[in-house]
Amino acid sequence: MAIVQCVPNFSEGRDLEKVEKIVSPLRGKEGVKLLNYEPDPNYNRLVVTVIGEPQKVKNAVLEAIGVAMDVIDMNVHEGQHSRFGATDVCPFIPIKGMTMDDAVQIAKELGQEVSKKYNIPVFLYEKAASKQERENLATVRKGEYEGLDKKFEDPNWAPDFGVAKKHPTAGAIAIGARRPLIAYNINLDTQDINIASNIAKTIRHSSGGYRFIKAGPVEIPERKITQVTMNLTDYTKTSMYRAFEAVKMEARRYGVNVTGSEVVGLCPMEALIDVASYYLGLENFDLGKVLETSLME
Amino acid sequence: MAIVQCVPNFSEGRDLEKVEKIVSPLRGKEGVKLLNYEPDPNYNRLVVTVIGEPQKVKNAVLEAIGVAMDVIDMNVHEGQHSRFGATDVCPFIPIKGMTMDDAVQIAKELGQEVSKKYNIPVFLYEKAASKQERENLATVRKGEYEGLDKKFEDPNWAPDFGVAKKHPTAGAIAIGARRPLIAYNINLDTQDINIASNIAKTIRHSSGGYRFIKAGPVEIPERKITQVTMNLTDYTKTSMYRAFEAVKMEARRYGVNVTGSEVVGLCPMEALIDVASYYLGLENFDLGKVLETSLME
């Protein structure tokens, strides 16, 4: 049986009543499991993780997108995170028994249904993108909600589904398919954000680092530390241990220590087993030797 | 749904036709999955791993024990591994949705059925043991097949099920319940078996080391290395990384390096995630943050 993960992000992280309304279509449905949802008041954003059978997940998420359209008005939305729609992004991640192409297919089906049912213009991104310049979410969302009218004047930015006109309260939506992403933060025993920033620059792809690391600095004043905060966008090519050891190696230059790390949200078993396998120097080890693998077949 | 693992060991590792006959009742049964079987000609022994619904696994293993009784004659058996029966040991390991007590219960049910159906005397061991001196398998099996007549003269060694008389060709059987065990070997870049032996002594429980490590030395002449070979009998209390780092630490005394390690058979996910968590210094990490955990519920 195929299993897909879907991580829709909604532009509401403060009004918990609205949050509950948005996640409600993702509850109690056969073949659909709501794993996690985290409203963030600073970002004024809600990140939801749902998992299950592809068609059933798609239908439940379609409903949730409808609720978000009804309860969120982007004209009055403010928060610290970039966004251009009530449902801002909606990636599908193939987990089991399906390929990336299958996930792209689900993303396209959802895109078509969203534009048809709700009149929200849809951009396809990452692996589902229709052209290369739409692969990067940051590019697709550039200008944010407030810049949508202008964006749609450019024929290059016609949506993949629907007409080139923002929804009057829900804006636009980016729907895509991608690999599982690991949100991974590494703690530094310094309060100097410049050090965290310099280290982030050395390891991230955009400034010369590893191909599948996005990274930046974060202050955690209550703990008197800083963090290098990362997205590992393909852990099969850039492993967690590589990010960890690279940050340790760079931190030495500043006499700073790495004191620990954390995973935000969920992490695929394979990524962690690769870490164990590296540090123990395991020979001939693969997922087939993990007892639980046989329970998931 | 409860899942139990069962790892019966049979005293046949050379005649592959007999091996196939023994495992045959463990194939193609609904609710029972044959994960792995490894006949070892040196040991003249067959280790089988089967997993599934407790009652169904128990019934399938009962059948396999019957076949082993029919095809193995302990009076002509020889091999390098201690053994006292055609089916020598049969541990049940609770994997999911069941407690150790449930596994003990299954072990007792199987014991009763084996003695009744096949007239093979049964000793319960480890967590299923009826008294403390029967917990350790080595003690229960002491004297091996050849010493069974003498053992049964001692009223202290009356079997837990059946009469105090060995089966004329199948001997006796030890049935028990235990935690998952990890068979873990660490490679040393020395051919000096004494060094491997000395290191094994420092880390194993029996000579002053960690409570849940059994260890010994092994030569691997074809690779010009030696190994510290281990059973980690409770990885929740003595972790893999602790064994690994302890061997590294002891090896320094001899100017010897640890060059890698290997897991024999299957390893629980939790044990590997603990390793990753240790080396990355992960904060607030638990199995609930592993994506696959949600697929197994």
XYZ file of C-alpha atoms in Angstrom:
594
model
C 0.000 0.000 0.000
C 1.351 3.412 -0.974
C 1.886 6.013 1.760
C 2.310 9.729 1.100
C 3.175 12.485 3.528
C 1.721 15.952 3.062
C 2.892 19.050 4.938
C 0.514 21.938 4.196
C 1.427 25.310 5.720
C -1.463 27.625 6.570
C -1.253 31.357 7.316
C -2.777 31.218 10.796
C -0.734 30.617 13.938
C -2.478 32.773 16.546
C -6.217 32.124 16.577
C -6.375 28.568 17.915
C -10.071 28.283 17.146
C -9.337 28.858 13.486
C -6.384 26.453 13.706
C -8.697 23.715 14.971
C -11.166 24.408 12.173
C -8.411 24.087 9.566
C -7.058 20.747 10.834
C -10.503 19.318 11.507
C -10.956 17.769 7.989
C -7.681 15.890 8.582
C -9.002 14.085 11.645
C -10.881 10.816 11.963
C -10.774 9.873 8.286
C -9.992 6.282 7.363
C -6.620 6.062 5.601
C -5.550 9.540 6.770
C -3.517 10.232 9.870
C -2.855 13.672 11.346
C 0.645 13.267 12.768
C 1.421 16.714 14.031
C 0.403 20.372 13.832
C 2.292 23.309 15.233
C 0.830 26.816 15.194
C 3.595 29.429 15.486
C 2.413 32.840 16.746
C 5.585 34.679 15.670
C 5.332 33.369 12.157
C 1.505 33.455 12.373
C 1.670 30.156 10.543
C 0.504 26.594 11.013
C 2.584 23.632 9.842
C 0.623 20.392 9.590
C 1.942 16.896 8.940
C -0.499 14.342 7.635
C 0.203 10.886 6.285
C -1.737 8.112 4.610
C -3.100 6.740 1.366
C -2.412 9.206 -1.455
C -5.951 9.763 -2.758
C -7.434 9.961 0.722
C -4.785 12.385 1.928
C -5.310 14.523 -1.160
C -9.082 14.692 -0.607
C -8.727 15.559 3.088
C -6.155 18.269 2.357
C -8.436 19.690 -0.361
C -11.094 20.131 2.317
C -8.646 21.775 4.731
C -7.580 24.218 2.000
C -11.261 25.149 1.626
C -11.591 25.809 5.353
C -8.395 27.909 5.365
C -9.833 29.971 2.498
C -12.999 30.557 4.530
C -11.375 31.531 7.855
C -8.205 33.395 6.775
C -8.161 36.838 5.181
C -4.719 37.499 3.742
C -5.498 41.229 3.499
C -5.083 41.496 7.276
C -2.428 38.803 7.775
C 0.904 39.655 9.316
C 3.740 37.460 10.513
C 7.476 36.967 10.263
C 7.406 34.233 7.645
C 7.121 34.791 3.882
C 3.697 33.793 2.576
C 1.417 34.506 -0.347
C -1.695 32.507 0.439
C -4.123 31.324 3.132
C -2.807 27.863 2.393
C 0.675 28.961 1.517
C 2.460 25.791 0.460
C 1.464 22.159 0.190
C 4.213 19.625 -0.572
C 3.691 15.898 -1.059
C 6.464 13.529 -0.031
C 6.570 9.894 -1.193
C 7.151 7.684 1.851
C 6.465 4.110 0.874
C 5.331 2.113 -2.140
C 5.315 5.119 -4.462
C 7.761 7.090 -6.579
C 8.476 10.809 -6.791
C 6.527 10.776 -10.074
C 3.504 9.449 -8.187
C 3.840 12.319 -5.705
C 4.091 14.818 -8.574
C 0.920 13.321 -10.029
C -0.955 13.786 -6.727
C 0.302 17.390 -6.502
C -1.011 18.116 -10.001
C -4.374 16.540 -9.278
C -4.720 18.610 -6.120
C -3.654 21.750 -7.992
C -6.333 21.248 -10.621
C -9.028 20.606 -8.025
C -8.024 23.624 -5.890
C -8.200 26.010 -8.861
C -11.494 24.554 -10.052
C -13.260 24.315 -6.693
C -11.963 27.426 -4.927
C -10.736 29.736 -7.725
C -7.338 29.965 -6.072
C -4.442 30.222 -8.574
C -1.946 27.378 -8.156
C 1.807 27.280 -8.752
C 3.546 23.920 -8.958
C 6.999 23.879 -7.339
C 10.031 21.668 -6.644
C 9.760 18.288 -8.337
C 6.304 19.208 -9.665
C 7.471 22.510 -11.211
C 6.521 23.147 -14.850
C 9.768 25.025 -15.508
C 13.080 25.377 -13.775
C 12.540 28.878 -12.383
C 9.514 27.581 -10.461
C 11.419 24.837 -8.675
C 12.556 27.093 -5.856
C 9.711 28.009 -3.530
C 11.370 31.301 -2.545
C 11.297 32.424 -6.186
C 7.676 31.391 -6.666
C 6.609 33.233 -3.510
C 8.737 36.346 -4.130
C 6.700 39.509 -3.614
C 4.447 37.634 -1.196
C 0.699 38.159 -0.948
C 0.986 41.925 -1.304
C 2.875 41.590 -4.580
C 0.555 39.071 -6.253
C -1.322 41.588 -8.428
C 1.960 42.788 -9.863
C 3.311 39.244 -10.262
C 0.289 38.245 -12.326
C 0.865 41.160 -14.735
C 4.000 39.278 -15.872
C 2.966 36.570 -18.391
C 5.939 34.524 -17.169
C 4.100 34.116 -13.909
C 0.814 32.749 -15.176
C -0.284 30.106 -12.653
C -0.053 26.403 -13.513
C -3.750 25.994 -12.741
C -6.446 28.694 -12.696
C -6.361 32.242 -14.044
C -3.695 34.916 -13.414
C -5.670 36.656 -10.679
C -5.220 36.342 -6.941
C -8.059 35.016 -4.825
C -9.415 38.124 -3.010
C -8.789 36.710 0.492
C -6.787 33.491 0.003
C -4.138 34.772 -2.452
C -2.312 31.963 -4.215
C -0.955 28.524 -3.297
C 2.195 26.604 -4.124
C 1.680 22.851 -4.442
C 4.591 20.527 -5.030
C 6.406 17.290 -4.470
C 9.730 16.837 -2.762
C 11.941 14.478 -0.834
C 11.579 14.310 2.937
C 13.324 17.315 4.420
C 15.030 17.311 7.795
C 14.813 20.495 9.848
C 18.007 20.259 11.864
C 19.537 22.794 14.263
C 23.007 22.691 15.809
C 23.737 24.496 19.084
C 26.812 26.692 19.575
C 28.032 27.813 22.991
C 28.308 31.421 21.877
C 25.848 34.299 21.887
C 27.633 35.917 18.966
C 25.173 35.646 16.082
C 27.928 36.599 13.641
C 29.751 33.379 14.398
C 26.590 31.333 13.788
C 26.062 33.296 10.587
C 29.615 32.763 9.352
C 29.427 29.043 10.027
C 26.052 28.801 8.279
C 27.583 30.446 5.213
C 30.410 27.922 5.003
C 28.154 24.885 5.021
C 25.191 25.992 2.890
C 24.914 25.472 -0.817
C 24.085 29.064 -1.706
C 27.462 30.317 -0.497
C 29.706 27.417 -1.413
C 28.866 24.642 1.052
C 27.147 21.296 0.731
C 24.721 20.844 -2.136
C 21.682 19.912 -0.008
C 22.072 22.202 2.988
C 20.133 25.423 3.458
C 21.337 27.196 6.599
C 21.134 30.390 8.604
C 21.855 31.731 12.097
C 19.371 31.928 14.987
C 19.648 33.507 18.441
C 18.284 31.629 21.453
C 18.756 34.377 24.076
C 16.944 32.482 26.870
C 19.599 29.749 26.668
C 22.440 32.157 25.918
C 23.339 30.217 22.807
C 23.054 30.557 19.063
C 22.147 27.941 16.497
C 22.962 27.109 12.948
C 19.471 26.279 11.696
C 19.270 24.051 8.648
C 17.092 22.314 6.166
C 18.710 19.164 4.850
C 16.896 18.886 1.546
C 18.272 15.494 0.513
C 19.623 13.473 3.421
C 20.550 10.608 1.095
C 23.177 12.877 -0.473
C 24.059 15.211 2.398
C 23.809 13.270 5.638
C 23.103 14.638 9.110
C 26.509 13.584 10.409
C 28.188 15.508 7.618
C 26.349 18.695 8.582
C 27.172 18.084 12.249
C 30.876 17.408 11.711
C 31.172 20.324 9.275
C 29.718 22.750 11.831
C 32.058 21.357 14.522
C 35.006 21.769 12.206
C 34.132 25.387 11.350
C 33.356 26.285 14.978
C 36.960 25.510 15.961
C 38.105 28.603 14.103
C 36.224 30.712 16.676
C 37.068 28.647 19.743
C 33.372 27.807 19.923
C 31.939 24.391 20.837
C 29.036 22.469 19.418
C 26.980 21.496 22.469
C 24.222 19.497 20.841
C 21.602 19.519 18.139
C 17.900 19.033 17.562
C 15.510 17.757 14.957
C 12.370 19.840 14.441
C 9.380 17.770 13.412
C 9.856 14.296 12.053
C 12.956 12.599 10.732
C 13.147 9.544 8.455
C 14.609 6.447 10.114
C 17.052 5.980 7.245
C 18.749 9.321 8.008
C 19.350 8.362 11.642
C 20.555 4.887 10.791
C 23.067 6.396 8.410
C 24.357 8.462 11.345
C 24.672 5.388 13.594
C 26.304 3.467 10.787
C 28.888 6.216 10.225
C 29.921 6.627 13.850
C 30.103 2.892 14.538
C 31.823 2.191 11.216
C 29.198 -0.477 10.513
C 30.046 -2.879 7.705
C 27.439 -4.268 5.317
C 24.620 -2.516 7.102
C 21.371 -1.544 5.443
C 17.741 -0.967 6.345
C 17.005 -4.655 5.860
C 18.950 -5.354 9.051
C 16.647 -3.119 11.074
C 14.041 -5.253 12.764
C 11.259 -2.706 12.271
C 11.739 -2.637 8.506
C 10.088 -6.035 8.362
C 7.113 -4.706 10.305
C 6.465 -2.030 7.711
C 6.322 -4.211 4.623
C -1.983 -5.914 16.948
C 0.671 -7.686 19.009
C 3.878 -8.809 17.295
C 6.272 -11.362 18.751
C 9.658 -12.434 17.474
C 10.817 -16.009 17.926
C 14.383 -17.226 17.323
C 14.455 -21.040 17.519
C 17.886 -22.666 17.195
C 17.967 -26.133 15.658
C 20.859 -28.626 15.778
C 21.315 -28.980 12.025
C 23.562 -26.706 9.978
C 25.022 -29.017 7.359
C 22.288 -31.007 5.623
C 20.454 -28.291 3.692
C 17.641 -30.639 2.763
C 16.872 -31.147 6.450
C 17.234 -27.413 7.036
C 14.562 -26.711 4.421
C 12.275 -29.301 5.988
C 12.642 -27.659 9.410
C 11.853 -24.126 8.237
C 9.076 -25.242 5.920
C 6.258 -24.940 8.557
C 7.337 -21.302 9.062
C 6.659 -20.351 5.452
C 3.505 -19.130 3.774
C 1.357 -18.974 6.883
C -0.911 -15.969 7.367
C 0.268 -13.858 10.319
C 3.713 -15.520 10.386
C 6.771 -14.202 8.599
C 10.061 -16.057 8.219
C 12.601 -13.226 8.349
C 15.869 -15.048 8.200
C 17.541 -18.448 8.634
C 21.232 -19.132 8.724
C 22.603 -22.677 8.809
C 26.153 -22.732 10.204
C 28.194 -25.796 9.219
C 30.905 -25.228 11.863
C 28.340 -24.986 14.617
C 26.128 -27.557 12.833
C 23.294 -25.332 13.912
C 20.445 -23.384 12.333
C 19.286 -20.026 13.710
C 15.849 -18.965 12.498
C 14.110 -15.642 12.980
C 10.355 -15.574 12.642
C 7.951 -12.781 13.492
C 4.196 -12.288 13.626
C 1.056 -12.708 15.684
C 1.894 -14.520 18.933
C -0.513 -17.464 18.715
C 0.189 -18.024 15.038
C 3.951 -17.871 15.528
C 3.681 -20.279 18.447
C 1.688 -22.809 16.401
C 4.064 -22.616 13.441
C 7.121 -23.039 15.676
C 5.459 -26.015 17.400
C 5.241 -27.655 13.973
C 8.887 -26.868 13.180
C 9.960 -28.401 16.500
C 8.110 -31.567 15.466
C 9.967 -31.684 12.141
C 13.319 -31.115 13.867
C 12.529 -34.030 16.181
C 11.815 -36.236 13.163
C 14.904 -35.348 11.094
C 17.612 -34.812 13.736
C 19.216 -37.546 15.808
C 21.161 -35.986 18.670
C 23.029 -39.262 19.254
C 25.086 -38.596 16.124
C 25.187 -34.795 16.301
C 28.485 -32.980 16.489
C 29.342 -29.291 16.199
C 31.231 -26.498 17.894
C 28.271 -24.957 19.674
C 26.832 -26.153 23.002
C 23.484 -27.901 22.522
C 21.269 -30.382 24.300
C 18.370 -30.838 21.911
C 17.250 -31.152 18.296
C 15.470 -27.872 18.841
C 17.983 -26.505 21.301
C 16.565 -23.159 22.394
C 13.467 -21.197 21.533
C 13.195 -17.639 22.892
C 10.218 -15.326 22.405
C 10.858 -11.592 22.214
C 8.052 -9.031 22.610
C 8.290 -6.556 19.731
C 5.103 -4.536 19.634
C 1.791 -4.281 21.473
C 2.737 -6.865 24.089
C 4.637 -7.033 27.358
C 7.405 -9.326 28.539
C 4.751 -11.092 30.631
C 2.823 -11.829 27.444
C 5.981 -13.312 25.912
C 6.517 -15.437 29.045
C 2.950 -16.666 28.703
C 3.511 -17.726 25.077
C 6.732 -19.506 26.097
C 4.869 -21.451 28.788
C 2.069 -22.404 26.416
C 4.566 -23.666 23.862
C 6.453 -25.552 26.584
C 3.341 -27.352 27.684
C 2.384 -28.261 24.123
C 5.883 -29.487 23.219
C 6.052 -31.813 26.220
C 2.539 -33.122 25.624
C 2.726 -33.577 21.866
C 6.329 -34.732 21.435
C 7.389 -36.066 24.858
C 10.372 -33.721 24.871
C 11.254 -32.400 28.349
C 11.140 -28.571 28.503
C 13.150 -26.129 30.593
C 11.958 -22.553 30.864
C 14.788 -19.982 30.863
C 15.545 -16.243 31.091
C 12.424 -14.202 31.857
C 10.294 -17.360 31.753
C 12.507 -19.249 34.243
C 10.769 -20.911 37.187
C 13.733 -20.248 39.484
C 16.764 -18.041 39.419
C 19.320 -20.741 38.594
C 17.428 -21.499 35.386
C 17.587 -17.941 34.064
C 20.979 -18.416 32.458
C 20.804 -20.627 29.388
C 24.415 -21.780 29.821
C 23.530 -23.220 33.245
C 20.398 -24.931 31.950
C 22.313 -26.487 29.051
C 25.383 -27.451 31.065
C 26.406 -31.066 30.354
C 24.809 -30.804 26.922
C 22.940 -33.630 25.231
C 25.435 -36.246 26.374
C 24.954 -35.252 30.025
C 21.146 -35.205 30.051
C 20.689 -38.638 31.668
C 22.899 -37.576 34.541
C 21.262 -34.153 34.813
C 17.823 -35.722 35.177
C 19.032 -37.856 38.103
C 19.275 -34.583 40.081
C 15.769 -33.682 41.389
C 16.828 -30.014 41.164
C 16.836 -30.435 37.403
C 13.342 -31.801 36.906
C 12.006 -30.200 33.710
C 9.358 -27.455 33.870
C 7.140 -29.487 31.554
C 7.246 -33.230 30.899
C 9.036 -35.994 32.783
C 12.709 -36.113 33.833
C 13.782 -38.249 30.924
C 15.463 -37.150 27.726
C 13.755 -37.735 24.415
C 15.740 -40.603 22.821
C 16.712 -38.601 19.692
C 15.637 -34.995 20.359
C 17.059 -34.572 23.879
C 15.601 -31.563 25.692
C 14.595 -28.018 24.807
C 14.948 -24.645 26.497
C 12.047 -22.287 25.859
C 12.095 -18.752 27.172
C 11.350 -15.078 26.841
C 13.866 -12.305 26.611
C 14.556 -8.809 25.377
C 15.839 -8.351 21.841
C 19.521 -9.178 21.812
C 22.026 -7.507 19.520
C 24.854 -9.638 18.144
C 27.552 -7.029 17.666
C 31.195 -7.486 16.626
C 33.950 -4.865 16.720
C 36.987 -5.149 14.440
C 40.544 -4.650 15.709
C 43.502 -4.085 13.386
C 45.558 -6.737 15.139
C 45.954 -10.460 14.577
C 46.848 -10.970 18.226
C 43.925 -12.901 19.697
C 45.209 -12.187 23.207
C 44.541 -8.495 22.742
C 40.971 -9.180 21.585
C 40.570 -11.510 24.541
C 41.892 -8.982 27.045
C 39.617 -6.259 25.709
C 36.614 -8.606 25.783
C 37.332 -9.327 29.442
C 37.336 -5.649 30.391
C 33.955 -4.913 28.873
C 31.939 -8.030 29.691
C 29.842 -8.453 32.775
C 31.285 -11.785 33.856
C 34.724 -10.295 34.437
C 33.842 -6.820 35.685
C 32.538 -4.927 32.658
C 29.148 -3.657 31.632
C 26.119 -5.400 33.063
C 24.524 -6.352 29.721
C 27.549 -7.277 27.629
C 28.672 -10.849 26.944
C 31.920 -10.810 24.994
C 34.758 -12.963 23.686
C 37.568 -12.886 21.113
C 37.401 -14.171 17.544
C 40.082 -14.563 14.871
C 39.311 -13.574 11.271
C 42.519 -14.810 9.629
C 41.351 -14.155 6.047
C 41.098 -10.429 6.868
C 44.136 -10.445 9.164
C 42.090 -8.966 11.983
C 40.531 -10.046 15.248
C 37.143 -9.163 16.672
C 35.582 -8.606 20.023
C 32.334 -10.513 19.514
C 29.444 -9.521 21.740
C 25.888 -10.106 22.709
C 24.262 -6.945 24.007
C 21.556 -8.481 26.117
C 19.728 -5.275 27.020
C 20.488 -2.402 24.660
C 18.190 -0.081 26.614
C 20.649 -0.289 29.520
C 23.960 -0.940 27.758
C 23.902 0.862 24.439
C 25.841 -0.033 21.288
C 27.820 3.208 21.382
C 28.950 2.440 24.934
C 30.304 -0.955 23.858
C 31.969 0.649 20.841
C 33.600 3.493 22.771
C 34.667 1.148 25.572
C 36.447 -1.152 23.124
C 38.119 1.857 21.475
C 39.245 3.106 24.840
C 40.707 -0.259 25.880
C 42.365 -0.817 22.487
C 44.506 2.281 22.990
C 46.473 0.473 25.678
C 47.782 -1.894 22.984
C 48.257 0.699 20.252
C 45.490 -1.091 18.375
C 42.755 0.630 16.362
C 39.079 -0.112 16.051
C 38.474 -0.207 12.297
C 34.747 -0.853 12.203
C 31.986 -3.054 13.509
C 29.121 -5.220 12.342
C 25.683 -6.297 13.424
C 24.885 -9.984 12.920
C 21.227 -10.632 12.200
C 18.656 -7.990 12.995
C 18.913 -4.922 15.180
C 16.035 -2.947 16.743
C 15.618 0.565 15.352
C 15.615 2.022 18.860
C 19.181 0.825 19.484
C 20.479 2.532 16.345
C 18.583 5.724 17.012
C 20.121 5.869 20.453
C 23.528 5.720 18.765
C 22.660 8.558 16.370
C 21.211 10.549 19.232
C 24.383 10.143 21.309
C 26.839 11.142 18.591
C 24.783 14.121 17.414
C 23.964 15.197 20.983
C 20.279 15.289 20.047
C 18.026 17.120 22.492
C 14.477 15.991 23.235
C 14.637 13.184 20.763
C 12.542 10.056 20.991
C 11.074 7.396 18.740
C 7.967 9.540 18.234
C 10.085 11.877 16.112
C 10.988 9.086 13.720
C 8.685 9.209 10.736
C 8.418 5.427 10.415
C 7.155 5.037 13.971
C 3.821 6.409 12.811
C 3.679 3.826 10.033
C 3.942 0.979 12.518
C 1.107 1.951 14.841
